[in-house]
Amino acid sequence: MSTPTTRTAPAERLFSGPHAATTTVFAAVMFLTGFAALAVIPTLPTAARELDGVSLFPLVAGSFVAASLLGGVLGGHWADRSGAHRPLAAGMALAVITLVVSGASTSIWQLAAGRFLDGLAAGMVAVAVNAAIGQAYPGHLRPRVLALMSTCWIVPSLIGPPLAGVVAQWWSWRAVFLGLAALTLVPALVVVAMLRARSWQPVSGGESGSAGKGPALLAATAVSLGAALGQYGVSEWDARHLLFAAGGLALLVVFAPRLLPPGTWRALRGLPATVLLRGLGSGVFFTLEALVPLMLVTERDAPPPVIGLAFTGAAVAWAASSWVQGHLLERAPRHHLVVAGALVMVVAVAVAAVGTLPGTPVPVAASAMVVAAVGMGLIAPALTVLSLTHSPPDRQGCASGAMQTSQNLGQIMVLGLASAVLNAFPGDGRTEAAGYAAAFGLLLVPCALAALLAARTRAEG
């Protein structure tokens, strides 16, 4: 008779007793940041077209990713030194400011700056939330809290993109940013006030525990700068842009390996190959999510609600595919699922390429994002399990950080290469459509590499 009480007590303690206010704060933080992050993405191609900055769209999309990498390292460093409540409160306040900056953009450069600040805030919030959970909850409650944080993204992923598309269609893309800023201002202020009222102290004593973060922060800063320079460099084909691209590439070559396990670039068996494949898969998926909507808006004049529905479909497809691999395919070797996911991504790339043809219906082209999400739903969880398998218990945190870093680097580098191919074609109708087709065709290379190298991620036994 005591079993039901034993099972439900931990769940009840999350929203009652001493952890009620803390759980409410964390749930509100994740819901607000998730809704804001997912709602603005479908409007970015429309904004880039209106601001006459289509060629710089990769900079707008990539700056968020580059800044989130820096924000994650900065937020972790700050949380270790002073407690997680400070970077969490700062990230929430900055998130509202960035919405205003982006919504009031008068140029593509201001929009890119707003997206960079948004990525910085998102990286700080994501890492600070995880650190705060470790500092505020006992060990037996942490898995439940982390699961709750994931569920807080479900509703934003379902209603955020299509709702933003409708607002952009009936009003303007600026209304999406400014409306989100207005809607989240008061809740964000409440969250910041609650966070400032309570301090979650660092577990291992501030200064000594963060002594090794300096080199990581320097490397993350250099990588973020290199990514921004590279994304700008690939926006045009001339000597000046080539210099920027070369400078950005040099920074990435020098500093990116310092954030990854040794042997990652050579795909050594075990964790290095696993980390590399996370970057390749994420790079393909992120590039499709960036370029397919841009193509539909600029070449096919697709309405924003269609773009929003494509993002929602992709979120549902990813979740469904993840559930299948975790339940119906739980006995399948994880590296086999990586191969299957890579092959599904090949299909997605082919659908995107077909979508560049003028006679292809817009929903068919948009479905490339949904198909790609099915592939990532197989690849991402499988690689996460493999990364933990290849790491001893006391190094699993480092392995998770390397996977996240590789994901960001892969998104930046694959999008940069595809954008360089796209911008090599003049912007005149049929030729520009051929540029999109060539950019999508380039994505077959990382897909093929992921399929071929998957065996190197195999877990022995």
CSV table of C-alpha atoms in Angstrom, one decimal:
chain,number,residue,atom,x,y,z
A,1,MET,CA,0.0,0.0,0.0
A,2,SER,CA,3.0,2.3,0.4
A,3,THR,CA,4.1,2.0,-3.2
A,4,PRO,CA,1.9,4.8,-4.7
A,5,THR,CA,3.0,7.2,-2.0
A,6,THR,CA,6.7,6.4,-2.7
A,7,ARG,CA,6.2,7.0,-6.4
A,8,THR,CA,4.3,10.2,-6.2
A,9,ALA,CA,6.1,12.0,-3.4
A,10,PRO,CA,9.1,13.2,-5.5
A,11,ALA,CA,6.8,14.6,-8.1
A,12,GLU,CA,4.7,16.4,-5.5
A,13,ARG,CA,7.7,18.0,-3.9
A,14,LEU,CA,8.5,19.8,-7.1
A,15,PHE,CA,5.4,22.0,-6.9
A,16,SER,CA,4.9,22.0,-3.2
A,17,GLY,CA,6.9,22.6,-0.1
A,18,PRO,CA,10.3,24.2,-0.2
A,19,HIS,CA,10.9,23.7,-4.0
A,20,ALA,CA,7.5,25.1,-5.2
A,21,ALA,CA,8.7,28.6,-5.9
A,22,THR,CA,12.0,27.4,-7.5
A,23,THR,CA,10.2,25.0,-9.8
A,24,THR,CA,7.8,27.6,-10.9
A,25,VAL,CA,10.6,30.0,-11.7
A,26,PHE,CA,12.5,27.4,-13.8
A,27,ALA,CA,9.3,26.4,-15.6
A,28,ALA,CA,8.5,30.0,-16.4
A,29,VAL,CA,12.1,30.6,-17.6
A,30,MET,CA,12.1,27.7,-20.0
A,31,PHE,CA,8.6,28.4,-21.3
A,32,LEU,CA,9.3,32.1,-22.0
A,33,THR,CA,12.7,31.5,-23.6
A,34,GLY,CA,11.4,28.6,-25.7
A,35,PHE,CA,8.4,30.5,-26.9
A,36,ALA,CA,10.5,33.5,-27.9
A,37,ALA,CA,13.2,31.4,-29.5
A,38,LEU,CA,10.9,29.3,-31.6
A,39,ALA,CA,8.4,32.0,-32.6
A,40,VAL,CA,10.9,34.4,-34.2
A,41,ILE,CA,12.7,31.9,-36.4
A,42,PRO,CA,10.0,31.6,-39.1
A,43,THR,CA,10.0,35.4,-39.5
A,44,LEU,CA,13.7,35.8,-40.2
A,45,PRO,CA,13.6,35.2,-43.9
A,46,THR,CA,10.8,37.8,-44.3
A,47,ALA,CA,12.8,40.3,-42.2
A,48,ALA,CA,15.9,39.7,-44.3
A,49,ARG,CA,14.1,40.3,-47.5
A,50,GLU,CA,12.4,43.5,-46.3
A,51,LEU,CA,15.8,44.8,-45.0
A,52,ASP,CA,17.5,44.1,-48.3
A,53,GLY,CA,19.9,41.7,-46.6
A,54,VAL,CA,19.2,38.3,-48.1
A,55,SER,CA,22.8,37.7,-48.9
A,56,LEU,CA,23.6,38.3,-45.2
A,57,PHE,CA,20.9,35.9,-44.0
A,58,PRO,CA,23.5,33.3,-43.0
A,59,LEU,CA,25.1,35.9,-40.8
A,60,VAL,CA,21.8,36.5,-39.1
A,61,ALA,CA,21.1,32.8,-38.6
A,62,GLY,CA,24.7,31.9,-37.7
A,63,SER,CA,25.3,34.7,-35.2
A,64,PHE,CA,22.7,33.2,-32.8
A,65,VAL,CA,24.5,29.9,-32.8
A,66,ALA,CA,28.0,31.4,-32.5
A,67,ALA,CA,26.8,33.6,-29.6
A,68,SER,CA,25.1,30.8,-27.8
A,69,LEU,CA,28.4,28.9,-27.7
A,70,LEU,CA,30.0,31.9,-26.0
A,71,GLY,CA,27.0,32.5,-23.8
A,72,GLY,CA,27.1,28.9,-22.6
A,73,VAL,CA,30.8,29.1,-21.5
A,74,LEU,CA,30.3,32.6,-20.0
A,75,GLY,CA,27.2,31.5,-18.1
A,76,GLY,CA,28.9,28.4,-16.8
A,77,HIS,CA,31.9,30.4,-15.7
A,78,TRP,CA,29.7,33.0,-14.0
A,79,ALA,CA,27.6,30.4,-12.3
A,80,ASP,CA,30.7,28.6,-10.9
A,81,ARG,CA,32.0,31.9,-9.5
A,82,SER,CA,28.9,33.6,-8.1
A,83,GLY,CA,26.0,31.2,-8.2
A,84,ALA,CA,23.6,30.4,-11.0
A,85,HIS,CA,21.0,33.0,-10.1
A,86,ARG,CA,23.0,35.9,-11.5
A,87,PRO,CA,23.7,34.7,-15.1
A,88,LEU,CA,20.1,33.4,-15.1
A,89,ALA,CA,18.6,36.7,-14.2
A,90,ALA,CA,21.0,38.6,-16.6
A,91,GLY,CA,20.1,36.2,-19.4
A,92,MET,CA,16.4,36.7,-18.9
A,93,ALA,CA,16.8,40.5,-18.9
A,94,LEU,CA,19.0,40.5,-22.0
A,95,ALA,CA,16.5,38.2,-23.8
A,96,VAL,CA,13.8,40.9,-23.6
A,97,ILE,CA,16.2,43.6,-24.7
A,98,THR,CA,17.2,41.6,-27.7
A,99,LEU,CA,13.6,41.3,-28.9
A,100,VAL,CA,13.3,45.1,-28.9
A,101,VAL,CA,16.6,45.5,-30.7
A,102,SER,CA,15.6,43.0,-33.4
A,103,GLY,CA,12.1,44.3,-33.8
A,104,ALA,CA,13.3,47.9,-34.2
A,105,SER,CA,15.8,46.9,-36.9
A,106,THR,CA,16.4,49.4,-39.6
A,107,SER,CA,19.1,47.4,-41.3
A,108,ILE,CA,20.2,43.8,-41.6
A,109,TRP,CA,23.2,44.6,-39.4
A,110,GLN,CA,21.0,45.6,-36.5
A,111,LEU,CA,19.0,42.4,-36.9
A,112,ALA,CA,22.2,40.4,-36.9
A,113,ALA,CA,23.3,42.2,-33.7
A,114,GLY,CA,20.0,41.5,-32.1
A,115,ARG,CA,20.3,37.8,-33.0
A,116,PHE,CA,23.8,37.7,-31.6
A,117,LEU,CA,22.7,39.2,-28.3
A,118,ASP,CA,19.8,36.7,-28.3
A,119,GLY,CA,22.1,33.8,-28.7
A,120,LEU,CA,24.3,35.1,-25.9
A,121,ALA,CA,21.3,35.3,-23.6
A,122,ALA,CA,20.0,31.9,-24.7
A,123,GLY,CA,23.4,30.3,-24.0
A,124,MET,CA,23.6,31.9,-20.6
A,125,VAL,CA,20.1,30.8,-19.6
A,126,ALA,CA,20.4,27.2,-20.8
A,127,VAL,CA,23.7,26.6,-18.9
A,128,ALA,CA,22.6,28.6,-15.9
A,129,VAL,CA,19.3,26.7,-15.6
A,130,ASN,CA,21.2,23.4,-15.5
A,131,ALA,CA,23.7,24.7,-13.0
A,132,ALA,CA,20.9,26.2,-10.8
A,133,ILE,CA,19.1,22.8,-10.8
A,134,GLY,CA,22.3,21.2,-9.5
A,135,GLN,CA,22.6,23.9,-6.8
A,136,ALA,CA,18.9,24.1,-5.8
A,137,TYR,CA,17.7,20.5,-5.8
A,138,PRO,CA,18.9,17.2,-4.1
A,139,GLY,CA,20.2,14.5,-6.4
A,140,HIS,CA,17.0,12.4,-6.5
A,141,LEU,CA,14.9,15.3,-7.8
A,142,ARG,CA,17.2,16.5,-10.5
A,143,PRO,CA,16.1,14.0,-13.2
A,144,ARG,CA,12.5,15.0,-12.7
A,145,VAL,CA,13.3,18.6,-12.9
A,146,LEU,CA,15.3,18.2,-16.1
A,147,ALA,CA,12.4,16.2,-17.6
A,148,LEU,CA,10.0,19.0,-16.6
A,149,MET,CA,12.3,21.6,-18.4
A,150,SER,CA,12.1,19.6,-21.6
A,151,THR,CA,8.3,19.4,-21.5
A,152,CYS,CA,8.1,23.2,-21.1
A,153,TRP,CA,9.3,23.4,-24.8
A,154,ILE,CA,6.4,21.3,-26.1
A,155,VAL,CA,3.7,24.0,-26.2
A,156,PRO,CA,6.1,26.7,-27.7
A,157,SER,CA,7.2,24.3,-30.4
A,158,LEU,CA,3.6,23.5,-31.4
A,159,ILE,CA,2.0,27.0,-31.4
A,160,GLY,CA,4.9,29.4,-31.5
A,161,PRO,CA,6.0,29.2,-35.2
A,162,PRO,CA,2.5,29.1,-36.8
A,163,LEU,CA,1.2,31.9,-34.6
A,164,ALA,CA,4.3,34.0,-35.4
A,165,GLY,CA,3.6,33.3,-39.1
A,166,VAL,CA,0.1,34.5,-38.9
A,167,VAL,CA,1.1,37.7,-37.1
A,168,ALA,CA,3.8,38.4,-39.7
A,169,GLN,CA,1.3,37.7,-42.5
A,170,TRP,CA,-1.5,39.9,-41.1
A,171,TRP,CA,0.6,42.6,-39.5
A,172,SER,CA,4.4,42.5,-39.8
A,173,TRP,CA,7.4,40.6,-38.8
A,174,ARG,CA,8.4,43.5,-36.4
A,175,ALA,CA,5.1,42.9,-34.5
A,176,VAL,CA,6.4,39.3,-33.7
A,177,PHE,CA,9.6,40.6,-32.0
A,178,LEU,CA,8.0,43.6,-30.3
A,179,GLY,CA,4.9,41.7,-29.3
A,180,LEU,CA,7.0,39.0,-27.7
A,181,ALA,CA,9.0,41.6,-25.8
A,182,ALA,CA,5.8,43.2,-24.5
A,183,LEU,CA,4.3,39.8,-23.5
A,184,THR,CA,7.4,38.6,-21.7
A,185,LEU,CA,8.4,41.9,-20.1
A,186,VAL,CA,6.3,41.6,-16.9
A,187,PRO,CA,6.8,37.8,-16.4
A,188,ALA,CA,10.6,38.3,-17.0
A,189,LEU,CA,10.7,41.0,-14.4
A,190,VAL,CA,8.9,38.8,-11.9
A,191,VAL,CA,11.3,36.0,-12.7
A,192,VAL,CA,14.4,38.2,-12.3
A,193,ALA,CA,13.1,39.6,-9.0
A,194,MET,CA,12.5,36.1,-7.7
A,195,LEU,CA,16.0,35.0,-8.8
A,196,ARG,CA,17.6,38.0,-7.1
A,197,ALA,CA,15.7,37.2,-3.9
A,198,ARG,CA,17.3,33.8,-3.6
A,199,SER,CA,20.9,32.7,-4.2
A,200,TRP,CA,22.0,29.3,-5.3
A,201,GLN,CA,25.6,29.2,-4.3
A,202,PRO,CA,28.3,27.3,-6.4
A,203,VAL,CA,28.7,23.7,-5.3
A,204,SER,CA,32.5,23.7,-5.3
A,205,GLY,CA,33.6,27.0,-4.0
A,206,GLY,CA,33.6,29.7,-6.7
A,207,GLU,CA,37.1,30.8,-7.6
A,208,SER,CA,38.9,27.5,-7.3
A,209,GLY,CA,36.2,25.6,-9.1
A,210,SER,CA,36.3,27.9,-12.1
A,211,ALA,CA,40.1,28.3,-12.4
A,212,GLY,CA,40.2,26.2,-15.6
A,213,LYS,CA,37.4,28.1,-17.3
A,214,GLY,CA,39.6,31.0,-18.5
A,215,PRO,CA,41.2,29.2,-21.5
A,216,ALA,CA,37.7,27.8,-22.5
A,217,LEU,CA,36.2,31.3,-22.3
A,218,LEU,CA,39.1,32.6,-24.5
A,219,ALA,CA,38.6,29.8,-27.0
A,220,ALA,CA,34.8,30.3,-27.1
A,221,THR,CA,35.2,34.0,-27.7
A,222,ALA,CA,37.7,33.4,-30.5
A,223,VAL,CA,35.4,30.8,-32.1
A,224,SER,CA,32.4,33.1,-31.9
A,225,LEU,CA,34.4,35.9,-33.5
A,226,GLY,CA,35.7,33.5,-36.2
A,227,ALA,CA,32.2,32.3,-36.9
A,228,ALA,CA,30.9,35.8,-37.3
A,229,LEU,CA,33.8,36.8,-39.6
A,230,GLY,CA,33.3,33.6,-41.7
A,231,GLN,CA,29.5,34.1,-42.1
A,232,TYR,CA,30.1,37.7,-43.3
A,233,GLY,CA,32.9,36.5,-45.6
A,234,VAL,CA,30.8,34.1,-47.5
A,235,SER,CA,28.1,36.6,-48.2
A,236,GLU,CA,29.9,37.9,-51.3
A,237,TRP,CA,32.7,36.8,-53.6
A,238,ASP,CA,35.3,39.5,-53.7
A,239,ALA,CA,38.8,40.1,-52.2
A,240,ARG,CA,37.5,41.9,-49.1
A,241,HIS,CA,35.0,39.2,-48.2
A,242,LEU,CA,37.6,36.6,-48.9
A,243,LEU,CA,39.9,38.1,-46.3
A,244,PHE,CA,37.2,38.1,-43.7
A,245,ALA,CA,36.4,34.5,-44.5
A,246,ALA,CA,40.1,33.5,-44.3
A,247,GLY,CA,40.4,35.3,-40.9
A,248,GLY,CA,37.4,33.6,-39.5
A,249,LEU,CA,38.5,30.2,-40.8
A,250,ALA,CA,41.9,30.7,-39.2
A,251,LEU,CA,40.3,31.4,-35.8
A,252,LEU,CA,38.2,28.3,-36.1
A,253,VAL,CA,41.1,26.1,-37.1
A,254,VAL,CA,43.2,27.4,-34.2
A,255,PHE,CA,40.7,27.5,-31.3
A,256,ALA,CA,37.9,25.1,-32.1
A,257,PRO,CA,40.0,22.0,-31.4
A,258,ARG,CA,40.6,23.2,-27.9
A,259,LEU,CA,36.9,22.8,-27.2
A,260,LEU,CA,36.6,19.3,-28.6
A,261,PRO,CA,38.2,15.9,-27.6
A,262,PRO,CA,41.5,15.1,-29.2
A,263,GLY,CA,41.1,13.3,-32.5
A,264,THR,CA,37.7,14.7,-33.3
A,265,TRP,CA,38.7,16.0,-36.8
A,266,ARG,CA,40.2,12.7,-37.6
A,267,ALA,CA,37.1,10.8,-36.5
A,268,LEU,CA,39.0,8.5,-34.1
A,269,ARG,CA,37.0,5.6,-32.8
A,270,GLY,CA,34.8,6.2,-29.8
A,271,LEU,CA,34.0,9.6,-28.4
A,272,PRO,CA,35.9,11.7,-31.0
A,273,ALA,CA,34.0,10.2,-33.9
A,274,THR,CA,30.7,10.5,-32.0
A,275,VAL,CA,31.3,14.2,-31.3
A,276,LEU,CA,32.2,14.8,-35.0
A,277,LEU,CA,29.0,13.1,-36.2
A,278,ARG,CA,26.9,15.3,-33.9
A,279,GLY,CA,28.4,18.3,-35.7
A,280,LEU,CA,27.8,16.9,-39.2
A,281,GLY,CA,24.2,15.9,-38.5
A,282,SER,CA,23.3,19.1,-36.8
A,283,GLY,CA,25.0,21.1,-39.5
A,284,VAL,CA,22.9,19.5,-42.2
A,285,PHE,CA,19.6,20.0,-40.3
A,286,PHE,CA,20.3,23.6,-39.3
A,287,THR,CA,21.3,24.5,-42.9
A,288,LEU,CA,18.0,23.0,-44.2
A,289,GLU,CA,16.1,24.9,-41.5
A,290,ALA,CA,17.8,28.1,-42.6
A,291,LEU,CA,17.9,27.9,-46.4
A,292,VAL,CA,14.6,26.1,-47.2
A,293,PRO,CA,12.5,28.9,-45.6
A,294,LEU,CA,14.7,31.5,-47.2
A,295,MET,CA,14.2,29.9,-50.6
A,296,LEU,CA,10.4,29.6,-50.1
A,297,VAL,CA,10.1,33.3,-49.1
A,298,THR,CA,12.5,34.9,-51.6
A,299,GLU,CA,11.9,32.6,-54.6
A,300,ARG,CA,8.3,31.3,-54.1
A,301,ASP,CA,6.8,34.1,-52.1
A,302,ALA,CA,5.5,31.6,-49.6
A,303,PRO,CA,3.3,33.1,-46.8
A,304,PRO,CA,4.8,33.2,-43.3
A,305,PRO,CA,2.2,30.8,-41.8
A,306,VAL,CA,3.3,28.1,-44.2
A,307,ILE,CA,6.9,28.5,-42.9
A,308,GLY,CA,5.6,28.4,-39.3
A,309,LEU,CA,3.7,25.2,-39.9
A,310,ALA,CA,6.8,23.6,-41.4
A,311,PHE,CA,8.7,24.4,-38.2
A,312,THR,CA,6.0,22.9,-36.1
A,313,GLY,CA,5.9,19.8,-38.3
A,314,ALA,CA,9.6,19.4,-37.9
A,315,ALA,CA,9.3,19.7,-34.1
A,316,VAL,CA,6.6,17.0,-34.0
A,317,ALA,CA,8.5,14.8,-36.4
A,318,TRP,CA,11.7,15.0,-34.3
A,319,ALA,CA,9.8,14.1,-31.1
A,320,ALA,CA,8.0,11.2,-32.8
A,321,SER,CA,11.2,9.9,-34.3
A,322,SER,CA,13.0,10.2,-30.9
A,323,TRP,CA,10.2,8.3,-29.2
A,324,VAL,CA,10.4,5.5,-31.8
A,325,GLN,CA,14.2,5.0,-31.5
A,326,GLY,CA,13.9,5.0,-27.7
A,327,HIS,CA,11.0,2.6,-27.4
A,328,LEU,CA,10.3,0.5,-30.6
A,329,LEU,CA,14.0,0.4,-31.6
A,330,GLU,CA,15.6,0.3,-28.1
A,331,ARG,CA,17.4,-3.0,-28.9
A,332,ALA,CA,18.9,-1.8,-32.1
A,333,PRO,CA,22.6,-0.9,-32.1
A,334,ARG,CA,22.9,2.9,-31.7
A,335,HIS,CA,25.4,3.2,-34.6
A,336,HIS,CA,22.9,1.5,-36.9
A,337,LEU,CA,20.4,4.2,-36.0
A,338,VAL,CA,22.9,6.8,-36.9
A,339,VAL,CA,23.3,5.3,-40.3
A,340,ALA,CA,19.5,5.1,-40.7
A,341,GLY,CA,19.2,8.7,-39.7
A,342,ALA,CA,21.9,9.8,-42.1
A,343,LEU,CA,20.1,8.1,-45.0
A,344,VAL,CA,16.8,9.8,-44.0
A,345,MET,CA,18.7,13.1,-44.1
A,346,VAL,CA,19.8,12.3,-47.7
A,347,VAL,CA,16.1,12.0,-48.6
A,348,ALA,CA,15.5,15.3,-47.0
A,349,VAL,CA,18.3,16.9,-49.0
A,350,ALA,CA,16.9,15.4,-52.2
A,351,VAL,CA,13.4,16.8,-51.4
A,352,ALA,CA,14.9,20.3,-50.8
A,353,ALA,CA,16.7,20.1,-54.1
A,354,VAL,CA,13.5,19.1,-55.9
A,355,GLY,CA,11.8,22.0,-54.1
A,356,THR,CA,13.9,24.4,-56.1
A,357,LEU,CA,12.1,23.5,-59.3
A,358,PRO,CA,9.5,26.1,-60.2
A,359,GLY,CA,6.7,23.6,-60.6
A,360,THR,CA,7.2,21.9,-57.2
A,361,PRO,CA,4.4,22.8,-54.8
A,362,VAL,CA,5.5,24.8,-51.8
A,363,PRO,CA,4.3,22.2,-49.2
A,364,VAL,CA,6.5,19.6,-50.9
A,365,ALA,CA,9.6,21.8,-50.6
A,366,ALA,CA,8.7,22.7,-47.0
A,367,SER,CA,8.4,19.0,-46.1
A,368,ALA,CA,12.2,18.7,-46.5
A,369,MET,CA,12.4,20.2,-43.0
A,370,VAL,CA,10.0,17.6,-41.6
A,371,VAL,CA,11.9,14.7,-43.2
A,372,ALA,CA,15.2,16.1,-41.9
A,373,ALA,CA,13.7,16.2,-38.4
A,374,VAL,CA,12.9,12.5,-38.6
A,375,GLY,CA,16.5,11.8,-39.4
A,376,MET,CA,17.7,14.0,-36.5
A,377,GLY,CA,15.3,12.3,-34.2
A,378,LEU,CA,17.2,9.1,-34.9
A,379,ILE,CA,20.7,10.6,-35.0
A,380,ALA,CA,20.8,12.9,-32.0
A,381,PRO,CA,19.6,10.6,-29.2
A,382,ALA,CA,21.6,7.7,-30.5
A,383,LEU,CA,24.8,9.8,-30.5
A,384,THR,CA,24.0,11.2,-27.0
A,385,VAL,CA,23.8,7.6,-25.7
A,386,LEU,CA,27.0,6.7,-27.5
A,387,SER,CA,28.8,9.7,-26.1
A,388,LEU,CA,27.9,8.7,-22.5
A,389,THR,CA,28.9,5.1,-23.2
A,390,HIS,CA,32.3,6.2,-24.4
A,391,SER,CA,32.9,8.4,-21.3
A,392,PRO,CA,33.7,7.3,-17.8
A,393,PRO,CA,31.2,8.6,-15.2
A,394,ASP,CA,33.5,11.4,-14.0
A,395,ARG,CA,33.9,12.7,-17.6
A,396,GLN,CA,30.3,12.6,-18.8
A,397,GLY,CA,29.8,16.3,-18.2
A,398,CYS,CA,32.8,17.1,-20.4
A,399,ALA,CA,31.5,14.7,-23.1
A,400,SER,CA,28.1,16.5,-23.0
A,401,GLY,CA,29.7,19.8,-23.3
A,402,ALA,CA,31.8,18.6,-26.3
A,403,MET,CA,28.7,17.3,-28.0
A,404,GLN,CA,27.0,20.7,-27.6
A,405,THR,CA,30.1,22.5,-28.9
A,406,SER,CA,30.3,20.3,-31.9
A,407,GLN,CA,26.7,20.8,-32.6
A,408,ASN,CA,27.2,24.6,-32.7
A,409,LEU,CA,30.4,24.4,-34.7
A,410,GLY,CA,28.8,22.0,-37.2
A,411,GLN,CA,25.8,24.4,-37.7
A,412,ILE,CA,28.1,27.3,-38.3
A,413,MET,CA,30.5,25.6,-40.7
A,414,VAL,CA,28.1,23.7,-42.8
A,415,LEU,CA,25.8,26.7,-43.2
A,416,GLY,CA,28.8,28.8,-44.1
A,417,LEU,CA,29.9,26.4,-46.8
A,418,ALA,CA,26.4,26.1,-48.2
A,419,SER,CA,26.0,29.8,-48.2
A,420,ALA,CA,29.3,30.3,-50.0
A,421,VAL,CA,28.0,28.0,-52.8
A,422,LEU,CA,24.6,29.8,-52.8
A,423,ASN,CA,26.1,33.3,-53.1
A,424,ALA,CA,28.4,32.2,-55.9
A,425,PHE,CA,25.3,32.3,-58.2
A,426,PRO,CA,23.9,35.6,-59.4
A,427,GLY,CA,20.5,36.6,-58.0
A,428,ASP,CA,18.5,36.4,-61.2
A,429,GLY,CA,15.6,34.0,-61.2
A,430,ARG,CA,16.6,30.6,-62.7
A,431,THR,CA,20.3,31.1,-61.8
A,432,GLU,CA,19.5,31.8,-58.1
A,433,ALA,CA,17.3,28.7,-58.0
A,434,ALA,CA,20.3,26.7,-59.3
A,435,GLY,CA,22.3,28.2,-56.5
A,436,TYR,CA,19.9,26.8,-53.9
A,437,ALA,CA,20.0,23.4,-55.6
A,438,ALA,CA,23.8,23.5,-55.5
A,439,ALA,CA,23.9,24.5,-51.9
A,440,PHE,CA,21.5,21.6,-51.0
A,441,GLY,CA,23.6,19.2,-53.1
A,442,LEU,CA,26.6,20.1,-51.0
A,443,LEU,CA,24.7,18.8,-47.9
A,444,LEU,CA,25.0,15.3,-49.3
A,445,VAL,CA,28.7,15.3,-48.4
A,446,PRO,CA,28.2,15.5,-44.6
A,447,CYS,CA,25.3,13.1,-44.8
A,448,ALA,CA,27.5,10.5,-46.6
A,449,LEU,CA,30.3,11.1,-44.1
A,450,ALA,CA,28.0,10.5,-41.2
A,451,ALA,CA,26.8,7.2,-42.7
A,452,LEU,CA,30.3,6.0,-43.5
A,453,LEU,CA,31.8,6.9,-40.2
A,454,ALA,CA,29.0,5.7,-38.0
A,455,ALA,CA,30.7,2.4,-37.4
A,456,ARG,CA,33.5,4.3,-35.6
A,457,THR,CA,31.0,5.3,-32.9
A,458,ARG,CA,30.1,1.7,-32.1
A,459,ALA,CA,29.9,0.8,-28.4
A,460,GLU,CA,31.8,-2.4,-27.7
A,461,GLY,CA,29.6,-5.1,-26.1
